[in-house]
mmCIF file of C-alpha atoms in Angstrom:
data_model
loop_
_atom_site.group_PDB
_atom_site.id
_atom_site.type_symbol
_atom_site.label_atom_id
_atom_site.label_comp_id
_atom_site.label_asym_id
_atom_site.label_seq_id
_atom_site.Cartn_x
_atom_site.Cartn_y
_atom_site.Cartn_z
ATOM 1 C CA MET K 10 0.448 -0.100 0.184
ATOM 2 C CA SER K 11 1.674 3.410 -0.988
ATOM 3 C CA GLN K 12 1.960 5.990 1.433
ATOM 4 C CA ALA K 13 -0.595 8.136 0.436
ATOM 5 C CA LYS K 14 -3.397 5.002 0.535
ATOM 6 C CA SER K 15 -2.205 4.778 4.152
ATOM 7 C CA SER K 16 -2.509 7.787 5.597
ATOM 8 C CA PHE K 17 -6.312 8.460 3.820
ATOM 9 C CA SER K 18 -6.812 4.913 5.324
ATOM 10 C CA LEU K 19 -5.501 6.413 8.885
ATOM 11 C CA ARG K 20 -7.879 9.342 8.607
ATOM 12 C CA ARG K 21 -10.406 6.686 7.737
ATOM 13 C CA GLN K 22 -10.398 5.650 10.859
ATOM 14 C CA LEU K 23 -10.392 8.371 12.760
ATOM 15 C CA SER K 24 -13.126 9.542 11.468
ATOM 16 C CA ARG K 25 -14.899 6.535 11.949
ATOM 17 C CA GLY K 26 -13.501 6.142 15.121
ATOM 18 C CA ARG K 27 -14.911 9.913 16.719
ATOM 19 C CA GLN K 28 -18.307 9.858 15.237
ATOM 20 C CA VAL K 29 -18.684 6.253 17.172
ATOM 21 C CA ALA K 30 -17.656 7.899 20.658
ATOM 22 C CA GLY K 31 -19.855 11.184 20.114
ATOM 23 C CA MET K 32 -22.673 8.020 19.181
ATOM 24 C CA THR K 33 -21.401 6.049 22.602
ATOM 25 C CA THR K 34 -21.191 9.604 23.807
ATOM 26 C CA THR K 35 -25.092 10.318 22.994
ATOM 27 C CA MET K 36 -26.208 7.775 24.090
ATOM 28 C CA VAL K 37 -24.922 6.921 27.838
ATOM 29 C CA GLY K 38 -26.270 11.045 28.286
ATOM 30 C CA GLY K 39 -29.927 9.328 26.698
ATOM 31 C CA ILE K 40 -29.429 6.687 29.340
ATOM 32 C CA ARG K 41 -28.312 9.686 31.985
ATOM 33 C CA ALA K 42 -31.568 11.261 30.927
ATOM 34 C CA ALA K 43 -34.065 8.964 31.518
ATOM 35 C CA LYS K 44 -32.558 7.498 34.001
ATOM 36 C CA ARG K 45 -32.768 11.895 36.452
ATOM 37 C CA ILE K 46 -36.607 12.024 34.851
ATOM 38 C CA GLY K 47 -37.809 8.618 36.125
ATOM 39 C CA ALA K 48 -37.919 6.811 32.555
ATOM 40 C CA PHE K 49 -37.214 3.692 32.839
ATOM 41 C CA LYS K 50 -39.784 3.486 36.016
ATOM 42 C CA GLN K 51 -43.080 5.240 32.960
ATOM 43 C CA PRO K 52 -42.563 7.081 30.337
ATOM 44 C CA PRO K 53 -43.895 10.646 31.231
ATOM 45 C CA ARG K 54 -44.833 11.315 28.188
ATOM 46 C CA GLU K 55 -46.731 14.992 28.621
ATOM 47 C CA THR K 56 -42.687 16.041 28.253
ATOM 48 C CA LEU K 57 -40.587 13.164 26.546
ATOM 49 C CA PRO K 58 -40.464 14.401 23.213
ATOM 50 C CA ARG K 59 -38.455 17.484 23.939
ATOM 51 C CA TYR K 60 -36.225 15.278 25.851
ATOM 52 C CA ILE K 61 -35.912 12.754 22.299
ATOM 53 C CA GLN K 62 -36.073 15.690 20.566
ATOM 54 C CA THR K 63 -32.412 16.431 21.915
ATOM 55 C CA PHE K 64 -30.874 13.133 21.682
ATOM 56 C CA CYS K 65 -32.097 12.462 18.143
ATOM 57 C CA ARG K 66 -30.545 15.907 16.784
ATOM 58 C CA LYS K 67 -27.629 14.434 19.160
ATOM 59 C CA MET K 68 -27.588 10.414 17.378
ATOM 60 C CA ALA K 69 -27.327 12.854 14.184
ATOM 61 C CA GLY K 70 -25.242 15.318 14.522
ATOM 62 C CA SER K 71 -22.965 12.539 15.811
ATOM 63 C CA PHE K 72 -23.157 11.063 11.212
ATOM 64 C CA GLY K 73 -22.549 14.931 10.445
ATOM 65 C CA VAL K 74 -26.239 14.953 9.384
ATOM 66 C CA LYS K 75 -27.141 18.367 10.253
ATOM 67 C CA VAL K 76 -30.776 18.508 10.898
ATOM 68 C CA VAL K 77 -32.246 21.341 8.645
ATOM 69 C CA GLU K 78 -37.146 22.207 8.746
ATOM 70 C CA VAL K 79 -36.499 24.264 5.391
ATOM 71 C CA GLU K 80 -39.833 25.226 6.949
ATOM 72 C CA PRO K 81 -40.534 25.728 10.134
ATOM 73 C CA VAL K 82 -42.490 21.631 11.502
ATOM 74 C CA GLU K 83 -45.526 22.772 14.054
ATOM 75 C CA GLN K 84 -45.703 20.312 17.438
ATOM 76 C CA PHE K 85 -49.462 19.729 16.939
ATOM 77 C CA HIS K 86 -50.182 16.154 17.845
ATOM 78 C CA GLY K 87 -51.956 13.907 15.099
ATOM 79 C CA LEU K 88 -50.863 10.909 12.852
ATOM 80 C CA TRP K 89 -47.058 11.752 11.860
ATOM 81 C CA VAL K 90 -45.471 10.300 8.186
ATOM 82 C CA SER K 91 -42.838 10.404 7.032
ATOM 83 C CA ASN K 92 -40.930 8.668 3.500
ATOM 84 C CA HIS K 93 -38.776 6.919 4.308
ATOM 85 C CA VAL K 94 -34.640 6.887 2.932
ATOM 86 C CA SER K 95 -32.357 5.427 5.417
ATOM 87 C CA TRP K 96 -32.536 3.929 9.738
ATOM 88 C CA MET K 97 -31.287 7.981 9.502
ATOM 89 C CA ASP K 98 -35.223 8.699 9.632
ATOM 90 C CA ILE K 99 -35.138 7.484 12.922
ATOM 91 C CA PRO K 100 -32.826 10.264 14.663
ATOM 92 C CA VAL K 101 -34.255 13.128 12.072
ATOM 93 C CA VAL K 102 -37.856 12.577 12.325
ATOM 94 C CA GLY K 103 -36.962 12.747 16.092
ATOM 95 C CA THR K 104 -35.015 15.672 16.099
ATOM 96 C CA VAL K 105 -38.537 17.681 14.477
ATOM 97 C CA SER K 106 -41.792 15.884 15.398
ATOM 98 C CA PRO K 107 -42.704 15.481 18.958
ATOM 99 C CA ALA K 108 -44.386 11.948 17.825
ATOM 100 C CA PHE K 109 -42.894 8.943 19.432
ATOM 101 C CA PHE K 110 -42.165 5.592 17.577
ATOM 102 C CA LEU K 111 -43.530 2.919 16.918
ATOM 103 C CA SER K 112 -42.300 -0.374 16.618
ATOM 104 C CA LYS K 113 -42.733 -4.441 17.155
ATOM 105 C CA ALA K 114 -42.534 -5.350 20.179
ATOM 106 C CA GLU K 115 -39.737 -8.067 20.077
ATOM 107 C CA ILE K 116 -37.375 -4.471 19.578
ATOM 108 C CA GLY K 117 -38.472 -3.714 23.462
ATOM 109 C CA ASP K 118 -36.702 -7.563 24.459
ATOM 110 C CA TRP K 119 -33.247 -5.165 22.957
ATOM 111 C CA PRO K 120 -30.352 -4.791 25.317
ATOM 112 C CA VAL K 121 -29.765 -0.965 25.164
ATOM 113 C CA PHE K 122 -31.911 -0.392 22.478
ATOM 114 C CA GLY K 123 -34.594 -2.509 23.957
ATOM 115 C CA LYS K 124 -34.648 0.195 27.171
ATOM 116 C CA LEU K 125 -33.669 3.192 25.492
ATOM 117 C CA ALA K 126 -36.753 2.440 23.135
ATOM 118 C CA HIS K 127 -38.916 1.795 27.023
ATOM 119 C CA ALA K 128 -37.641 4.586 27.995
ATOM 120 C CA ALA K 129 -38.566 7.632 24.878
ATOM 121 C CA GLY K 130 -42.183 5.885 25.169
ATOM 122 C CA THR K 131 -41.968 4.504 21.903
ATOM 123 C CA LEU K 132 -45.688 2.464 21.549
ATOM 124 C CA PHE K 133 -44.442 -1.514 21.427
ATOM 125 C CA ILE K 134 -47.529 -3.424 18.436
ATOM 126 C CA GLU K 135 -48.406 -6.664 19.307
ATOM 127 C CA ARG K 136 -47.884 -7.976 15.740
ATOM 128 C CA GLY K 137 -50.021 -11.553 14.763
ATOM 129 C CA SER K 138 -50.740 -13.480 10.983
ATOM 130 C CA GLY K 139 -51.852 -10.471 9.057
ATOM 131 C CA ASP K 140 -52.924 -8.654 12.489
ATOM 132 C CA ALA K 141 -53.293 -4.975 10.239
ATOM 133 C CA SER K 142 -56.835 -4.144 11.962
ATOM 134 C CA SER K 143 -55.231 -4.804 15.097
ATOM 135 C CA VAL K 144 -52.441 -2.793 14.715
ATOM 136 C CA SER K 145 -54.193 0.438 13.368
ATOM 137 C CA ALA K 146 -56.601 0.130 17.033
ATOM 138 C CA GLN K 147 -53.494 0.373 19.149
ATOM 139 C CA ILE K 148 -52.627 3.419 17.144
ATOM 140 C CA ALA K 149 -56.080 5.485 17.422
ATOM 141 C CA ASP K 150 -55.928 4.466 21.541
ATOM 142 C CA PHE K 151 -52.248 5.919 21.735
ATOM 143 C CA LEU K 152 -54.237 8.610 19.069
ATOM 144 C CA ALA K 153 -56.561 9.302 20.981
ATOM 145 C CA LYS K 154 -55.344 9.511 24.494
ATOM 146 C CA GLY K 155 -53.531 12.755 23.260
ATOM 147 C CA PHE K 156 -49.993 10.903 21.575
ATOM 148 C CA SER K 157 -48.984 11.358 17.964
ATOM 149 C CA ILE K 158 -47.554 8.390 15.908
ATOM 150 C CA ILE K 159 -44.524 8.682 13.026
ATOM 151 C CA PHE K 160 -44.836 5.611 10.524
ATOM 152 C CA PHE K 161 -42.822 5.627 7.590
ATOM 153 C CA PRO K 162 -45.520 4.096 4.828
ATOM 154 C CA GLU K 163 -43.961 3.091 2.325
ATOM 155 C CA ALA K 164 -43.063 0.072 4.265
ATOM 156 C CA THR K 165 -39.488 -0.333 3.059
ATOM 157 C CA THR K 166 -36.357 2.463 2.102
ATOM 158 C CA THR K 167 -35.967 3.158 -0.928
ATOM 159 C CA SER K 168 -33.016 5.554 -3.118
ATOM 160 C CA GLY K 169 -34.662 8.503 -2.143
ATOM 161 C CA LYS K 170 -35.293 10.073 -5.567
ATOM 162 C CA LYS K 171 -39.255 9.220 -5.244
ATOM 163 C CA VAL K 172 -40.994 7.550 -3.245
ATOM 164 C CA LYS K 173 -42.639 4.808 -3.557
ATOM 165 C CA ARG K 174 -46.413 3.354 -3.241
ATOM 166 C CA ILE K 175 -47.700 4.446 0.056
ATOM 167 C CA HIS K 176 -50.542 1.267 2.551
ATOM 168 C CA GLY K 177 -52.860 2.788 4.156
ATOM 169 C CA THR K 178 -53.994 0.513 6.430
ATOM 170 C CA LEU K 179 -53.338 2.348 9.044
ATOM 171 C CA LEU K 180 -54.262 5.503 8.269
ATOM 172 C CA GLN K 181 -57.649 4.029 9.409
ATOM 173 C CA ALA K 182 -55.715 5.000 12.855
ATOM 174 C CA ALA K 183 -56.463 8.570 11.825
ATOM 175 C CA ILE K 184 -60.169 8.337 11.165
ATOM 176 C CA ASP K 185 -60.622 5.633 14.086
ATOM 177 C CA ALA K 186 -59.120 8.972 16.513
ATOM 178 C CA ASP K 187 -60.011 11.997 14.383
ATOM 179 C CA VAL K 188 -56.665 13.448 14.248
ATOM 180 C CA PRO K 189 -54.326 14.846 11.490
ATOM 181 C CA ILE K 190 -52.503 13.265 9.211
ATOM 182 C CA ARG K 191 -48.801 15.235 9.205
ATOM 183 C CA PRO K 192 -46.308 14.177 6.234
ATOM 184 C CA ILE K 193 -42.934 15.297 5.978
ATOM 185 C CA ILE K 194 -40.086 14.897 3.082
ATOM 186 C CA ILE K 195 -36.254 14.447 4.240
ATOM 187 C CA ALA K 196 -34.644 14.740 0.821
ATOM 188 C CA TYR K 197 -30.615 14.076 2.123
ATOM 189 C CA VAL K 198 -28.099 16.704 0.681
ATOM 190 C CA ASN K 199 -24.781 16.070 0.112
ATOM 191 C CA LYS K 200 -22.667 20.408 0.758
ATOM 192 C CA ASP K 201 -22.265 21.071 -3.313
ATOM 193 C CA GLY K 202 -25.959 20.404 -3.895
ATOM 194 C CA THR K 203 -26.327 17.085 -5.298
ATOM 195 C CA LEU K 204 -28.528 14.057 -3.796
ATOM 196 C CA SER K 205 -26.705 12.604 -1.610
ATOM 197 C CA ASP K 206 -26.246 8.052 -2.047
ATOM 198 C CA ALA K 207 -24.145 7.368 0.856
ATOM 199 C CA LEU K 208 -27.541 7.942 3.123
ATOM 200 C CA PRO K 209 -29.573 5.829 1.519
ATOM 201 C CA TYR K 210 -30.241 2.425 2.772
ATOM 202 C CA TYR K 211 -31.463 0.186 0.314
ATOM 203 C CA GLY K 212 -31.539 -2.709 -2.305
ATOM 204 C CA LYS K 213 -29.000 -5.394 -1.821
ATOM 205 C CA LEU K 214 -26.710 -2.669 0.954
ATOM 206 C CA THR K 215 -25.823 -4.584 3.618
ATOM 207 C CA MET K 216 -26.486 -2.737 6.644
ATOM 208 C CA LYS K 217 -22.821 -2.742 7.802
ATOM 209 C CA GLU K 218 -21.703 -1.284 4.719
ATOM 210 C CA SER K 219 -25.032 1.779 5.126
ATOM 211 C CA MET K 220 -23.294 2.406 8.428
ATOM 212 C CA LYS K 221 -19.378 2.750 7.047
ATOM 213 C CA LYS K 222 -20.935 4.747 3.835
ATOM 214 C CA VAL K 223 -22.490 7.512 6.004
ATOM 215 C CA LEU K 224 -19.717 6.885 8.673
ATOM 216 C CA ASP K 225 -16.964 8.001 5.498
ATOM 217 C CA SER K 226 -19.525 10.247 4.372
ATOM 218 C CA LYS K 227 -18.583 13.924 4.768
ATOM 219 C CA ASN K 228 -21.563 17.198 4.962
ATOM 220 C CA VAL K 229 -24.980 15.410 4.700
ATOM 221 C CA THR K 230 -27.104 18.232 5.970
ATOM 222 C CA ALA K 231 -30.854 16.409 6.016
ATOM 223 C CA TYR K 232 -33.899 18.534 5.087
ATOM 224 C CA VAL K 233 -36.418 18.460 6.445
ATOM 225 C CA LEU K 234 -40.705 19.499 4.783
ATOM 226 C CA PRO K 235 -43.702 19.120 6.138
ATOM 227 C CA LEU K 236 -46.025 19.378 4.085
ATOM 228 C CA ALA K 237 -50.492 20.652 4.898
ATOM 229 C CA PRO K 238 -51.659 18.635 7.072
ATOM 230 C CA ILE K 239 -55.163 16.200 6.452
ATOM 231 C CA ASP K 240 -57.790 15.786 8.793
ATOM 232 C CA PRO K 241 -59.617 12.732 7.300
ATOM 233 C CA GLU K 242 -63.271 13.362 8.146
ATOM 234 C CA GLY K 243 -65.647 12.826 5.712
ATOM 235 C CA ARG K 244 -63.158 10.625 3.851
ATOM 236 C CA ASN K 245 -61.970 7.235 4.223
ATOM 237 C CA LYS K 246 -58.764 4.997 3.773
ATOM 238 C CA SER K 247 -58.515 4.300 0.374
ATOM 239 C CA GLU K 248 -59.684 8.345 -0.132
ATOM 240 C CA LEU K 249 -56.432 9.513 2.018
ATOM 241 C CA THR K 250 -54.484 7.440 0.876
ATOM 242 C CA ASN K 251 -54.685 8.326 -1.963
ATOM 243 C CA LEU K 252 -54.456 11.504 -1.437
ATOM 244 C CA LEU K 253 -51.679 11.087 0.683
ATOM 245 C CA GLN K 254 -49.560 9.377 -1.657
ATOM 246 C CA ALA K 255 -49.419 12.390 -4.079
ATOM 247 C CA ARG K 256 -48.754 14.705 -1.135
ATOM 248 C CA MET K 257 -46.363 12.840 -0.964
ATOM 249 C CA ASN K 258 -45.505 12.938 -4.087
ATOM 250 C CA GLU K 259 -45.829 16.802 -4.761
ATOM 251 C CA GLY K 260 -43.699 17.860 -1.150
ATOM 252 C CA LEU K 261 -40.907 15.788 -2.581
ATOM 253 C CA ALA K 262 -40.569 17.367 -5.564
ATOM 254 C CA GLU K 263 -40.566 20.398 -4.540
ATOM 255 C CA LEU K 264 -38.626 19.275 -2.326
ATOM 256 C CA HIS K 265 -35.910 18.841 -4.833
ATOM 257 C CA SER K 266 -36.857 21.600 -6.847
ATOM 258 C CA ARG K 267 -35.289 23.815 -3.540
ATOM 259 C CA VAL K 268 -32.714 21.636 -2.187
ATOM 260 C CA LEU K 269 -30.833 20.992 -4.579
ATOM 261 C CA SER K 270 -28.652 22.264 -7.232
ATOM 262 C CA ILE K 271 -29.291 19.311 -10.597
ATOM 263 C CA PRO K 272 -32.098 17.950 -11.355
ATOM 264 C CA VAL K 273 -32.956 14.250 -9.702
ATOM 265 C CA GLU K 274 -32.034 11.916 -12.141
ATOM 266 C CA ASP K 275 -34.689 8.076 -12.566
#
């Protein structure tokens, strides 16, 4: 290996090490804050969102990702939805929204992450085979109690260039709880104004490979654009799904036009 390549490799390893150290520090800080406010015993949902937002912003920052609201994201109650590009979406949407996360029940048993998820007031869903209606009912009950939820209706990650077909089953929860749907759109952008190809986690990319790509990326900004809320009153699930699909498609195109230096190529 040449001296130049060896030096580059060393710098990259040092950069990765600093970011991992930052992530660890953020997690330790989150654990301490959770203990201080008693979140491990009983998550104080009324006051938790601001702690979650601080934790998520620091977590994104530990990976070198800056979160920017293109327009202010209003902190109102509702069923929040976002396009899905990367595992980085979790800290990004957690930074800007007052909503709690949705998770499969088994994740709550994971060491460290499971405990933090419990402390963050995550809604753990008990899933059965084809039990989407039960999941929707659990979300509706949570919403009716005054707590917001966020989920990714595409149900899979993408390249960030388009919004895939959304699955509207869980939108029934907004109808049942009579709360607005609050969509947001995310775009990961490099310093030169091009769409990042390091942040998207999709296709055949493994988690390990994705993690390395993110750690090696530089100066990426996660731009977030809030879209107009959708009132479910007088609309059925199918109508809400079609309206949300159109609004998210239009929203992503608008966000790209506002933050990218060159148009996105399919």
